[in-house]
């Protein structure tokens, strides 16, 4: 929309000290404990007198709870314990925090109270010292619950029927939100157009499916009024705040620990009802309670994601220039407009991010969400953006085919040039920097695009159908106050890191970003090591424990490299100054004249005058003669600093190109090549960046080809094991070729941008476009995911 | 509800152990809960994901699908039996050098599958690696660096 020059508030000093560590392919320091089986996840923790909890879950999609007869349980109150929604009635319900006037709220009791709204909703919890017996008890209690079954609302179409059953009768509708916002002269754009194209696209419901399911261990020590909760969460401090509020405990009496977390991908962000129930039971019993979700339970009741109906109408000139787009984004929120970000988490984010790397001057966005009898929708890697990017890139290919323009040329014509950045998109997203056309060109060069086209023609003559799919993306990262506001879901951000050098000259970092496979212990140690001129072996990174880490929001939305990196860099810079100040006194030299290299502090130009970091740190703590008479605010003897950072939004970008061959007899899609070009600005550890790209691409391919949470017309889930819910295995994954461009952000400290999600945002459209390109001779159109063999055969009219 | 317990003799990572367990208790739960060997993970408990893979009498087994009583008299190796006093073995070393793990949850099961596989086929092709690895689900790595790690481990063992 406009060239942006001074729209964001930038910190004065955005530099970061780069030495031998930042940018190096450093092996992960955390690996040995995972490789030797000594890493401890929640399920690996036990406490004396611990009881095992099992949830009793609704077998019905939609029903009133008539009665629950706990008296069937042998040993009730002695060896067997059971609680229901009635028992937890006084505990405040979970609710979203989105401040939009027209968004209807649907509070969710942690255990269903009076009514169930999806099959799998937690109705009661039982506990016993033996997990096997606890499972038996849950089965017994499940049989002692009487339900009054209601008509199901299995999907958005059913939700909006005039005679539809209401999930939440108090709000009088199943549609919790619908608003339209217009930018530019959209009617004028359609009048000026030569043609218009439409896409009606249903993005599938799938989920994060981390290898470690959810799990909570809670222990309440009554004498100290101290609650400790171990949870497989991405946001320990935030969860602590929520638990404190719901259970009425002072915050300093609630300690939350995220031990090792076996994957999160966004699903472990929002508060699970179970994360309230288990600590509450620990309070009632005064003994430790542990709940470990099993996989069936996970597929039934952990939050789902990504389902949307995206309806697009695009006004274009015959040369391919896009004049305007009308987009309708309808989310299927499931049984509750879920806590934290509401049922808008998918459609609202989709609508705002929709323009992507293109120049869009007229845009009408309609955002809506309905509730249905399914497990609630919440965050998952590339939330909103996966469906949005898929729909946009698919329609661009359809238009190119319709106008007989090459799909790469169609993109180039509408794409922003590097010198147009920073740029404020029509939805108010401020793209800081990027390499949109360069990444497209680089990806096409990698596959030798003209050669592929020639070969494609030749193979078609032989009755073989190959295709190329292009998907370009812009990825909003650095999720702080600014980024969340630009995404359309404003949330104030707060994060800190503490860097402390001990009297032995070694460094411990406490950070509010909370890793679960991303390698933070290595990346943040690299930043600190460069900041202080020491070896990463001398840096230890602590995270995931509210007692040892300063307050902050944790890890999600590709924020940790930007925020964690900057808070560590700033705090390390302070400690460096503190060290040099002490060293200056030791050398009787000015701190500005001192150097630190490989842990040795010396006077510039006089290398014989040197001391080790250990000698200087020891002096700082123990040489009273070096202290100021009255230690001031900036000159405490303690070598430590805590720094805050709330970054401006940064936008990474890239391009994914997929080559495929489709078997038109079986409908099987084979991926021949996956080429990725990514640009996330300054890279801390390229090995870790590659790993993030690989994982995100795989999850995107999984969603495009395999993964699908299916409900029948009664609202019964049909995908409740890993034999029905298919995730990618090694056999289905081709080699990925990852190429890099590096355009540092002019906004963020050190030029770092996030990069955890782009692959998942872009890969599905690349797969879809490759399939549609392969099947173009059949006039095949993509209307829904996944592109399973039956879907493919329907696309080409082989089956009805 | 409580049922009869049976004595089960096991040799785990070279150490002998006797446990008294109900017939319904899985080998995975005995390893994890009775013997404290929590390196073996449970990802699905229905035999698909492979996180619980251990080696029983020289062959890989899904410890979530095997009852402990079925393992009576067996020799079992778990992930805790791979390193030597903290020194990584050649497969573990290849995984750290090639970034073959992220969250680490699938890693123990993958390592046990790889050990068994490389013993039978020390010189595998990439295709063979992918086929063997297809019994272990990983959600983080896209398998790219796992395949690379296995090839590197195979090369190191030759």
PDB file of N, CA and C in Angstrom, chain A residues 27-28 31 34-35 37 40-41 43-44 130 132-133 136 207-209 211-212 262-263 265 290 294-295 380 517 687 691-692 694-695 698-699 707 721-722 727-731 733-736, chain B residues 1 22 24-26 29 32-33 38-39 41 43-46 48-49 79-80 83 88 92 95-97 99 101-105 107 111 126 130-131 133-134 137-145:
ATOM      1  N   UNK A  27      26.964 -27.789  16.801  1.00  0.00           N
ATOM      2  CA  UNK A  27      26.206 -28.958  17.292  1.00  0.00           C
ATOM      3  C   UNK A  27      25.451 -28.600  18.558  1.00  0.00           C
ATOM      4  N   UNK A  28      24.302 -29.238  18.758  1.00  0.00           N
ATOM      5  CA  UNK A  28      23.463 -28.847  19.891  1.00  0.00           C
ATOM      6  C   UNK A  28      24.033 -29.345  21.218  1.00  0.00           C
ATOM      7  N   UNK A  31      21.877 -32.199  23.094  1.00  0.00           N
ATOM      8  CA  UNK A  31      21.660 -33.523  22.518  1.00  0.00           C
ATOM      9  C   UNK A  31      21.971 -34.709  23.436  1.00  0.00           C
ATOM     10  N   UNK A  34      19.171 -36.338  25.425  1.00  0.00           N
ATOM     11  CA  UNK A  34      18.111 -36.975  24.626  1.00  0.00           C
ATOM     12  C   UNK A  34      18.600 -38.294  24.022  1.00  0.00           C
ATOM     13  N   UNK A  35      19.851 -38.318  23.633  1.00  0.00           N
ATOM     14  CA  UNK A  35      20.395 -39.514  22.968  1.00  0.00           C
ATOM     15  C   UNK A  35      20.637 -40.657  23.936  1.00  0.00           C
ATOM     16  N   UNK A  37      18.719 -41.208  26.698  1.00  0.00           N
ATOM     17  CA  UNK A  37      17.493 -41.593  27.398  1.00  0.00           C
ATOM     18  C   UNK A  37      17.375 -40.985  28.783  1.00  0.00           C
ATOM     19  N   UNK A  40      14.107 -35.947  30.801  1.00  0.00           N
ATOM     20  CA  UNK A  40      12.877 -36.259  31.537  1.00  0.00           C
ATOM     21  C   UNK A  40      11.699 -35.403  31.052  1.00  0.00           C
ATOM     22  N   UNK A  41      10.709 -36.079  30.513  1.00  0.00           N
ATOM     23  CA  UNK A  41       9.439 -35.459  30.124  1.00  0.00           C
ATOM     24  C   UNK A  41       8.457 -35.682  31.277  1.00  0.00           C
ATOM     25  N   UNK A  43       5.898 -37.503  31.737  1.00  0.00           N
ATOM     26  CA  UNK A  43       5.551 -38.895  32.041  1.00  0.00           C
ATOM     27  C   UNK A  43       6.702 -39.631  32.720  1.00  0.00           C
ATOM     28  N   UNK A  44       7.896 -39.039  32.705  1.00  0.00           N
ATOM     29  CA  UNK A  44       9.054 -39.686  33.316  1.00  0.00           C
ATOM     30  C   UNK A  44       9.244 -39.263  34.770  1.00  0.00           C
ATOM     31  N   UNK A 130      -2.600 -46.785  41.279  1.00  0.00           N
ATOM     32  CA  UNK A 130      -2.177 -47.679  40.195  1.00  0.00           C
ATOM     33  C   UNK A 130      -2.863 -47.226  38.902  1.00  0.00           C
ATOM     34  N   UNK A 132      -3.309 -48.680  36.065  1.00  0.00           N
ATOM     35  CA  UNK A 132      -4.190 -49.667  35.434  1.00  0.00           C
ATOM     36  C   UNK A 132      -5.543 -49.678  36.125  1.00  0.00           C
ATOM     37  N   UNK A 133      -5.510 -49.596  37.451  1.00  0.00           N
ATOM     38  CA  UNK A 133      -6.782 -49.585  38.189  1.00  0.00           C
ATOM     39  C   UNK A 133      -7.516 -48.264  37.927  1.00  0.00           C
ATOM     40  N   UNK A 136      -9.428 -48.737  34.897  1.00  0.00           N
ATOM     41  CA  UNK A 136     -10.624 -49.559  35.167  1.00  0.00           C
ATOM     42  C   UNK A 136     -11.728 -48.697  35.788  1.00  0.00           C
ATOM     43  N   UNK A 207      -4.144 -31.630  13.005  1.00  0.00           N
ATOM     44  CA  UNK A 207      -3.638 -31.156  14.292  1.00  0.00           C
ATOM     45  C   UNK A 207      -2.144 -31.406  14.437  1.00  0.00           C
ATOM     46  N   UNK A 208      -1.577 -30.770  15.470  1.00  0.00           N
ATOM     47  CA  UNK A 208      -0.131 -30.764  15.654  1.00  0.00           C
ATOM     48  C   UNK A 208       0.436 -32.166  15.866  1.00  0.00           C
ATOM     49  N   UNK A 209      -0.292 -32.993  16.613  1.00  0.00           N
ATOM     50  CA  UNK A 209       0.148 -34.365  16.875  1.00  0.00           C
ATOM     51  C   UNK A 209       1.610 -34.464  17.298  1.00  0.00           C
ATOM     52  N   UNK A 211       4.843 -35.788  19.190  1.00  0.00           N
ATOM     53  CA  UNK A 211       5.126 -37.170  19.596  1.00  0.00           C
ATOM     54  C   UNK A 211       4.819 -37.375  21.084  1.00  0.00           C
ATOM     55  N   UNK A 212       5.115 -36.362  21.881  1.00  0.00           N
ATOM     56  CA  UNK A 212       4.706 -36.438  23.285  1.00  0.00           C
ATOM     57  C   UNK A 212       3.316 -35.840  23.385  1.00  0.00           C
ATOM     58  N   UNK A 262       8.036 -32.754  24.373  1.00  0.00           N
ATOM     59  CA  UNK A 262       8.245 -33.537  23.156  1.00  0.00           C
ATOM     60  C   UNK A 262       7.483 -33.021  21.955  1.00  0.00           C
ATOM     61  N   UNK A 263       7.736 -31.770  21.627  1.00  0.00           N
ATOM     62  CA  UNK A 263       7.046 -31.144  20.504  1.00  0.00           C
ATOM     63  C   UNK A 263       5.809 -30.415  20.983  1.00  0.00           C
ATOM     64  N   UNK A 265       4.430 -27.275  18.664  1.00  0.00           N
ATOM     65  CA  UNK A 265       3.919 -26.772  17.379  1.00  0.00           C
ATOM     66  C   UNK A 265       2.698 -25.881  17.565  1.00  0.00           C
ATOM     67  N   UNK A 290      -0.858 -37.184  38.688  1.00  0.00           N
ATOM     68  CA  UNK A 290      -0.264 -37.136  37.348  1.00  0.00           C
ATOM     69  C   UNK A 290      -1.254 -37.652  36.318  1.00  0.00           C
ATOM     70  N   UNK A 294      -3.311 -40.365  26.576  1.00  0.00           N
ATOM     71  CA  UNK A 294      -2.940 -41.376  25.581  1.00  0.00           C
ATOM     72  C   UNK A 294      -3.298 -40.864  24.180  1.00  0.00           C
ATOM     73  N   UNK A 295      -2.864 -41.593  23.168  1.00  0.00           N
ATOM     74  CA  UNK A 295      -2.972 -41.062  21.805  1.00  0.00           C
ATOM     75  C   UNK A 295      -4.423 -40.947  21.339  1.00  0.00           C
ATOM     76  N   UNK A 380      -1.867 -23.898  15.892  1.00  0.00           N
ATOM     77  CA  UNK A 380      -0.953 -24.911  15.357  1.00  0.00           C
ATOM     78  C   UNK A 380      -0.126 -24.231  14.283  1.00  0.00           C
ATOM     79  N   UNK A 517      12.456 -28.467  21.551  1.00  0.00           N
ATOM     80  CA  UNK A 517      13.032 -29.105  20.384  1.00  0.00           C
ATOM     81  C   UNK A 517      13.741 -28.140  19.449  1.00  0.00           C
ATOM     82  N   UNK A 687      22.265 -24.802  10.971  1.00  0.00           N
ATOM     83  CA  UNK A 687      21.864 -26.205  11.108  1.00  0.00           C
ATOM     84  C   UNK A 687      20.466 -26.300  11.727  1.00  0.00           C
ATOM     85  N   UNK A 691      16.781 -27.523  10.095  1.00  0.00           N
ATOM     86  CA  UNK A 691      15.932 -28.507  10.777  1.00  0.00           C
ATOM     87  C   UNK A 691      14.506 -28.005  10.934  1.00  0.00           C
ATOM     88  N   UNK A 692      14.369 -26.725  11.243  1.00  0.00           N
ATOM     89  CA  UNK A 692      13.027 -26.147  11.371  1.00  0.00           C
ATOM     90  C   UNK A 692      12.300 -26.151  10.020  1.00  0.00           C
ATOM     91  N   UNK A 694      12.817 -28.247   7.517  1.00  0.00           N
ATOM     92  CA  UNK A 694      12.448 -29.635   7.205  1.00  0.00           C
ATOM     93  C   UNK A 694      11.149 -30.041   7.908  1.00  0.00           C
ATOM     94  N   UNK A 695      11.083 -29.752   9.209  1.00  0.00           N
ATOM     95  CA  UNK A 695       9.915 -30.185   9.980  1.00  0.00           C
ATOM     96  C   UNK A 695       8.647 -29.484   9.533  1.00  0.00           C
ATOM     97  N   UNK A 698       7.476 -30.815   6.209  1.00  0.00           N
ATOM     98  CA  UNK A 698       6.849 -32.131   6.338  1.00  0.00           C
ATOM     99  C   UNK A 698       5.430 -32.010   6.881  1.00  0.00           C
ATOM    100  N   UNK A 699       5.240 -31.152   7.871  1.00  0.00           N
ATOM    101  CA  UNK A 699       3.896 -31.023   8.435  1.00  0.00           C
ATOM    102  C   UNK A 699       2.932 -30.424   7.411  1.00  0.00           C
ATOM    103  N   UNK A 707      -3.193 -35.931   6.385  1.00  0.00           N
ATOM    104  CA  UNK A 707      -3.771 -35.740   7.716  1.00  0.00           C
ATOM    105  C   UNK A 707      -5.170 -35.134   7.635  1.00  0.00           C
ATOM    106  N   UNK A 721      -6.977 -43.229  16.001  1.00  0.00           N
ATOM    107  CA  UNK A 721      -5.693 -43.922  16.194  1.00  0.00           C
ATOM    108  C   UNK A 721      -4.762 -43.487  15.076  1.00  0.00           C
ATOM    109  N   UNK A 722      -3.494 -43.872  15.197  1.00  0.00           N
ATOM    110  CA  UNK A 722      -2.530 -43.565  14.137  1.00  0.00           C
ATOM    111  C   UNK A 722      -2.689 -44.499  12.935  1.00  0.00           C
ATOM    112  N   UNK A 727      -0.007 -39.712   9.672  1.00  0.00           N
ATOM    113  CA  UNK A 727       1.046 -38.691   9.651  1.00  0.00           C
ATOM    114  C   UNK A 727       2.169 -39.196   8.735  1.00  0.00           C
ATOM    115  N   UNK A 728       2.948 -38.279   8.193  1.00  0.00           N
ATOM    116  CA  UNK A 728       3.989 -38.707   7.256  1.00  0.00           C
ATOM    117  C   UNK A 728       5.018 -39.634   7.914  1.00  0.00           C
ATOM    118  N   UNK A 729       5.466 -40.610   7.154  1.00  0.00           N
ATOM    119  CA  UNK A 729       6.591 -41.442   7.588  1.00  0.00           C
ATOM    120  C   UNK A 729       7.762 -41.185   6.649  1.00  0.00           C
ATOM    121  N   UNK A 730       8.883 -41.813   6.971  1.00  0.00           N
ATOM    122  CA  UNK A 730      10.105 -41.571   6.186  1.00  0.00           C
ATOM    123  C   UNK A 730       9.921 -41.961   4.724  1.00  0.00           C
ATOM    124  N   UNK A 731       9.057 -42.938   4.466  1.00  0.00           N
ATOM    125  CA  UNK A 731       8.911 -43.406   3.089  1.00  0.00           C
ATOM    126  C   UNK A 731       8.223 -42.398   2.179  1.00  0.00           C
ATOM    127  N   UNK A 733       8.392 -39.124   2.462  1.00  0.00           N
ATOM    128  CA  UNK A 733       9.058 -37.818   2.424  1.00  0.00           C
ATOM    129  C   UNK A 733      10.218 -37.829   1.441  1.00  0.00           C
ATOM    130  N   UNK A 734      10.151 -36.972   0.436  1.00  0.00           N
ATOM    131  CA  UNK A 734      11.300 -36.878  -0.466  1.00  0.00           C
ATOM    132  C   UNK A 734      12.419 -36.080   0.195  1.00  0.00           C
ATOM    133  N   UNK A 735      13.590 -36.083  -0.421  1.00  0.00           N
ATOM    134  CA  UNK A 735      14.639 -35.193   0.059  1.00  0.00           C
ATOM    135  C   UNK A 735      14.224 -33.748  -0.174  1.00  0.00           C
ATOM    136  N   UNK A 736      14.535 -32.927   0.795  1.00  0.00           N
ATOM    137  CA  UNK A 736      14.226 -31.501   0.643  1.00  0.00           C
ATOM    138  C   UNK A 736      15.530 -30.768   0.362  1.00  0.00           C
TER     139      UNK A 736
ATOM    140  N   UNK B   1     -10.780 -56.375  40.685  1.00  0.00           N
ATOM    141  CA  UNK B   1     -10.022 -55.473  39.833  1.00  0.00           C
ATOM    142  C   UNK B   1      -8.527 -55.829  39.863  1.00  0.00           C
ATOM    143  N   UNK B  22       1.234 -57.901  37.223  1.00  0.00           N
ATOM    144  CA  UNK B  22       0.005 -58.459  36.668  1.00  0.00           C
ATOM    145  C   UNK B  22       0.248 -58.864  35.223  1.00  0.00           C
ATOM    146  N   UNK B  24      -1.443 -58.286  32.738  1.00  0.00           N
ATOM    147  CA  UNK B  24      -1.813 -57.261  31.758  1.00  0.00           C
ATOM    148  C   UNK B  24      -0.806 -56.122  31.643  1.00  0.00           C
ATOM    149  N   UNK B  25       0.198 -56.108  32.501  1.00  0.00           N
ATOM    150  CA  UNK B  25       1.125 -54.968  32.486  1.00  0.00           C
ATOM    151  C   UNK B  25       2.084 -55.077  31.289  1.00  0.00           C
ATOM    152  N   UNK B  26       2.224 -53.976  30.546  1.00  0.00           N
ATOM    153  CA  UNK B  26       3.068 -54.040  29.349  1.00  0.00           C
ATOM    154  C   UNK B  26       4.546 -53.996  29.732  1.00  0.00           C
ATOM    155  N   UNK B  29       5.666 -50.402  30.379  1.00  0.00           N
ATOM    156  CA  UNK B  29       5.365 -49.872  31.708  1.00  0.00           C
ATOM    157  C   UNK B  29       6.297 -50.464  32.767  1.00  0.00           C
ATOM    158  N   UNK B  32       9.661 -48.726  32.393  1.00  0.00           N
ATOM    159  CA  UNK B  32       9.596 -47.321  32.799  1.00  0.00           C
ATOM    160  C   UNK B  32       9.272 -47.144  34.275  1.00  0.00           C
ATOM    161  N   UNK B  33       8.253 -47.874  34.733  1.00  0.00           N
ATOM    162  CA  UNK B  33       7.733 -47.609  36.084  1.00  0.00           C
ATOM    163  C   UNK B  33       8.416 -48.488  37.139  1.00  0.00           C
ATOM    164  N   UNK B  38      13.202 -44.749  32.042  1.00  0.00           N
ATOM    165  CA  UNK B  38      12.185 -43.936  31.371  1.00  0.00           C
ATOM    166  C   UNK B  38      12.637 -43.448  29.995  1.00  0.00           C
ATOM    167  N   UNK B  39      13.828 -43.870  29.565  1.00  0.00           N
ATOM    168  CA  UNK B  39      14.270 -43.485  28.213  1.00  0.00           C
ATOM    169  C   UNK B  39      13.349 -44.034  27.138  1.00  0.00           C
ATOM    170  N   UNK B  41      10.057 -44.492  25.350  1.00  0.00           N
ATOM    171  CA  UNK B  41       8.917 -43.559  25.356  1.00  0.00           C
ATOM    172  C   UNK B  41       7.637 -44.217  24.864  1.00  0.00           C
ATOM    173  N   UNK B  43       4.421 -43.190  22.683  1.00  0.00           N
ATOM    174  CA  UNK B  43       3.857 -42.140  21.823  1.00  0.00           C
ATOM    175  C   UNK B  43       2.452 -42.443  21.359  1.00  0.00           C
ATOM    176  N   UNK B  44       2.078 -43.723  21.297  1.00  0.00           N
ATOM    177  CA  UNK B  44       0.722 -44.023  20.823  1.00  0.00           C
ATOM    178  C   UNK B  44       0.087 -45.203  21.566  1.00  0.00           C
ATOM    179  N   UNK B  45       0.920 -46.081  22.121  1.00  0.00           N
ATOM    180  CA  UNK B  45       0.427 -47.254  22.854  1.00  0.00           C
ATOM    181  C   UNK B  45      -0.480 -48.130  22.016  1.00  0.00           C
ATOM    182  N   UNK B  46      -0.347 -48.023  20.672  1.00  0.00           N
ATOM    183  CA  UNK B  46      -1.005 -49.021  19.846  1.00  0.00           C
ATOM    184  C   UNK B  46      -0.124 -49.488  18.698  1.00  0.00           C
ATOM    185  N   UNK B  48       2.055 -48.158  16.526  1.00  0.00           N
ATOM    186  CA  UNK B  48       2.304 -47.509  15.240  1.00  0.00           C
ATOM    187  C   UNK B  48       3.534 -46.605  15.275  1.00  0.00           C
ATOM    188  N   UNK B  49       3.707 -45.847  16.343  1.00  0.00           N
ATOM    189  CA  UNK B  49       4.679 -44.743  16.289  1.00  0.00           C
ATOM    190  C   UNK B  49       6.121 -45.172  16.502  1.00  0.00           C
ATOM    191  N   UNK B  79      17.475 -47.815  25.353  1.00  0.00           N
ATOM    192  CA  UNK B  79      18.356 -46.700  24.977  1.00  0.00           C
ATOM    193  C   UNK B  79      19.407 -46.443  26.063  1.00  0.00           C
ATOM    194  N   UNK B  80      19.062 -46.751  27.307  1.00  0.00           N
ATOM    195  CA  UNK B  80      20.019 -46.517  28.399  1.00  0.00           C
ATOM    196  C   UNK B  80      21.225 -47.445  28.290  1.00  0.00           C
ATOM    197  N   UNK B  83      25.144 -46.020  25.529  1.00  0.00           N
ATOM    198  CA  UNK B  83      26.381 -45.274  25.752  1.00  0.00           C
ATOM    199  C   UNK B  83      27.278 -46.021  26.741  1.00  0.00           C
ATOM    200  N   UNK B  88      29.005 -41.387  23.927  1.00  0.00           N
ATOM    201  CA  UNK B  88      28.001 -41.787  22.941  1.00  0.00           C
ATOM    202  C   UNK B  88      28.529 -42.904  22.045  1.00  0.00           C
ATOM    203  N   UNK B  92      24.553 -42.823  18.165  1.00  0.00           N
ATOM    204  CA  UNK B  92      24.247 -41.579  18.900  1.00  0.00           C
ATOM    205  C   UNK B  92      25.127 -40.433  18.391  1.00  0.00           C
ATOM    206  N   UNK B  95      23.974 -39.088  15.162  1.00  0.00           N
ATOM    207  CA  UNK B  95      22.755 -38.276  15.295  1.00  0.00           C
ATOM    208  C   UNK B  95      23.081 -36.871  15.781  1.00  0.00           C
ATOM    209  N   UNK B  96      23.998 -36.723  16.725  1.00  0.00           N
ATOM    210  CA  UNK B  96      24.285 -35.359  17.192  1.00  0.00           C
ATOM    211  C   UNK B  96      25.066 -34.592  16.123  1.00  0.00           C
ATOM    212  N   UNK B  97      25.947 -35.273  15.400  1.00  0.00           N
ATOM    213  CA  UNK B  97      26.732 -34.562  14.379  1.00  0.00           C
ATOM    214  C   UNK B  97      25.871 -34.118  13.202  1.00  0.00           C
ATOM    215  N   UNK B  99      22.442 -33.502  13.401  1.00  0.00           N
ATOM    216  CA  UNK B  99      21.194 -32.880  13.863  1.00  0.00           C
ATOM    217  C   UNK B  99      19.995 -33.789  13.570  1.00  0.00           C
ATOM    218  N   UNK B 101      17.945 -35.070  15.568  1.00  0.00           N
ATOM    219  CA  UNK B 101      16.890 -35.043  16.585  1.00  0.00           C
ATOM    220  C   UNK B 101      16.546 -33.595  16.913  1.00  0.00           C
ATOM    221  N   UNK B 102      15.289 -33.366  17.265  1.00  0.00           N
ATOM    222  CA  UNK B 102      14.893 -32.036  17.740  1.00  0.00           C
ATOM    223  C   UNK B 102      14.302 -32.152  19.141  1.00  0.00           C
ATOM    224  N   UNK B 103      13.021 -32.530  19.259  1.00  0.00           N
ATOM    225  CA  UNK B 103      12.443 -32.593  20.616  1.00  0.00           C
ATOM    226  C   UNK B 103      12.925 -33.826  21.361  1.00  0.00           C
ATOM    227  N   UNK B 104      13.422 -34.816  20.651  1.00  0.00           N
ATOM    228  CA  UNK B 104      14.037 -35.967  21.308  1.00  0.00           C
ATOM    229  C   UNK B 104      13.104 -37.079  21.720  1.00  0.00           C
ATOM    230  N   UNK B 105      11.814 -36.900  21.529  1.00  0.00           N
ATOM    231  CA  UNK B 105      10.870 -37.890  22.071  1.00  0.00           C
ATOM    232  C   UNK B 105      10.876 -39.189  21.270  1.00  0.00           C
ATOM    233  N   UNK B 107      13.438 -40.172  19.576  1.00  0.00           N
ATOM    234  CA  UNK B 107      14.840 -40.550  19.387  1.00  0.00           C
ATOM    235  C   UNK B 107      15.217 -41.918  19.981  1.00  0.00           C
ATOM    236  N   UNK B 111      16.755 -44.840  17.677  1.00  0.00           N
ATOM    237  CA  UNK B 111      18.103 -45.381  17.890  1.00  0.00           C
ATOM    238  C   UNK B 111      18.073 -46.904  17.989  1.00  0.00           C
ATOM    239  N   UNK B 126      19.801 -45.442   0.550  1.00  0.00           N
ATOM    240  CA  UNK B 126      18.868 -44.480   1.141  1.00  0.00           C
ATOM    241  C   UNK B 126      17.455 -45.052   1.155  1.00  0.00           C
ATOM    242  N   UNK B 130      15.025 -45.560   4.424  1.00  0.00           N
ATOM    243  CA  UNK B 130      13.676 -44.997   4.555  1.00  0.00           C
ATOM    244  C   UNK B 130      12.643 -46.082   4.845  1.00  0.00           C
ATOM    245  N   UNK B 131      12.802 -47.228   4.234  1.00  0.00           N
ATOM    246  CA  UNK B 131      11.853 -48.320   4.482  1.00  0.00           C
ATOM    247  C   UNK B 131      11.959 -48.773   5.943  1.00  0.00           C
ATOM    248  N   UNK B 133      13.119 -47.107   8.473  1.00  0.00           N
ATOM    249  CA  UNK B 133      12.753 -46.019   9.380  1.00  0.00           C
ATOM    250  C   UNK B 133      11.244 -45.771   9.402  1.00  0.00           C
ATOM    251  N   UNK B 134      10.528 -46.336   8.450  1.00  0.00           N
ATOM    252  CA  UNK B 134       9.106 -46.002   8.331  1.00  0.00           C
ATOM    253  C   UNK B 134       8.280 -46.533   9.509  1.00  0.00           C
ATOM    254  N   UNK B 137       7.767 -42.930  13.845  1.00  0.00           N
ATOM    255  CA  UNK B 137       7.249 -41.608  13.479  1.00  0.00           C
ATOM    256  C   UNK B 137       8.065 -40.530  14.187  1.00  0.00           C
ATOM    257  N   UNK B 138       8.465 -39.523  13.417  1.00  0.00           N
ATOM    258  CA  UNK B 138       9.086 -38.326  13.983  1.00  0.00           C
ATOM    259  C   UNK B 138       8.259 -37.157  13.506  1.00  0.00           C
ATOM    260  N   UNK B 139       7.994 -36.208  14.365  1.00  0.00           N
ATOM    261  CA  UNK B 139       7.150 -35.075  13.986  1.00  0.00           C
ATOM    262  C   UNK B 139       7.963 -33.805  13.769  1.00  0.00           C
ATOM    263  N   UNK B 140       9.258 -33.830  14.128  1.00  0.00           N
ATOM    264  CA  UNK B 140      10.039 -32.586  14.096  1.00  0.00           C
ATOM    265  C   UNK B 140      10.926 -32.441  12.874  1.00  0.00           C
ATOM    266  N   UNK B 141      11.552 -33.513  12.433  1.00  0.00           N
ATOM    267  CA  UNK B 141      12.708 -33.379  11.537  1.00  0.00           C
ATOM    268  C   UNK B 141      12.382 -33.555  10.067  1.00  0.00           C
ATOM    269  N   UNK B 142      11.150 -33.980   9.731  1.00  0.00           N
ATOM    270  CA  UNK B 142      10.868 -34.319   8.337  1.00  0.00           C
ATOM    271  C   UNK B 142      11.734 -35.471   7.861  1.00  0.00           C
ATOM    272  N   UNK B 143      12.359 -36.166   8.801  1.00  0.00           N
ATOM    273  CA  UNK B 143      13.203 -37.348   8.554  1.00  0.00           C
ATOM    274  C   UNK B 143      14.492 -37.024   7.803  1.00  0.00           C
ATOM    275  N   UNK B 144      14.647 -35.784   7.343  1.00  0.00           N
ATOM    276  CA  UNK B 144      15.807 -35.461   6.491  1.00  0.00           C
ATOM    277  C   UNK B 144      17.111 -35.793   7.194  1.00  0.00           C
ATOM    278  N   UNK B 145      17.266 -35.219   8.403  1.00  0.00           N
ATOM    279  CA  UNK B 145      18.542 -35.398   9.093  1.00  0.00           C
ATOM    280  C   UNK B 145      18.615 -36.742   9.824  1.00  0.00           C
TER     281      UNK B 145
END
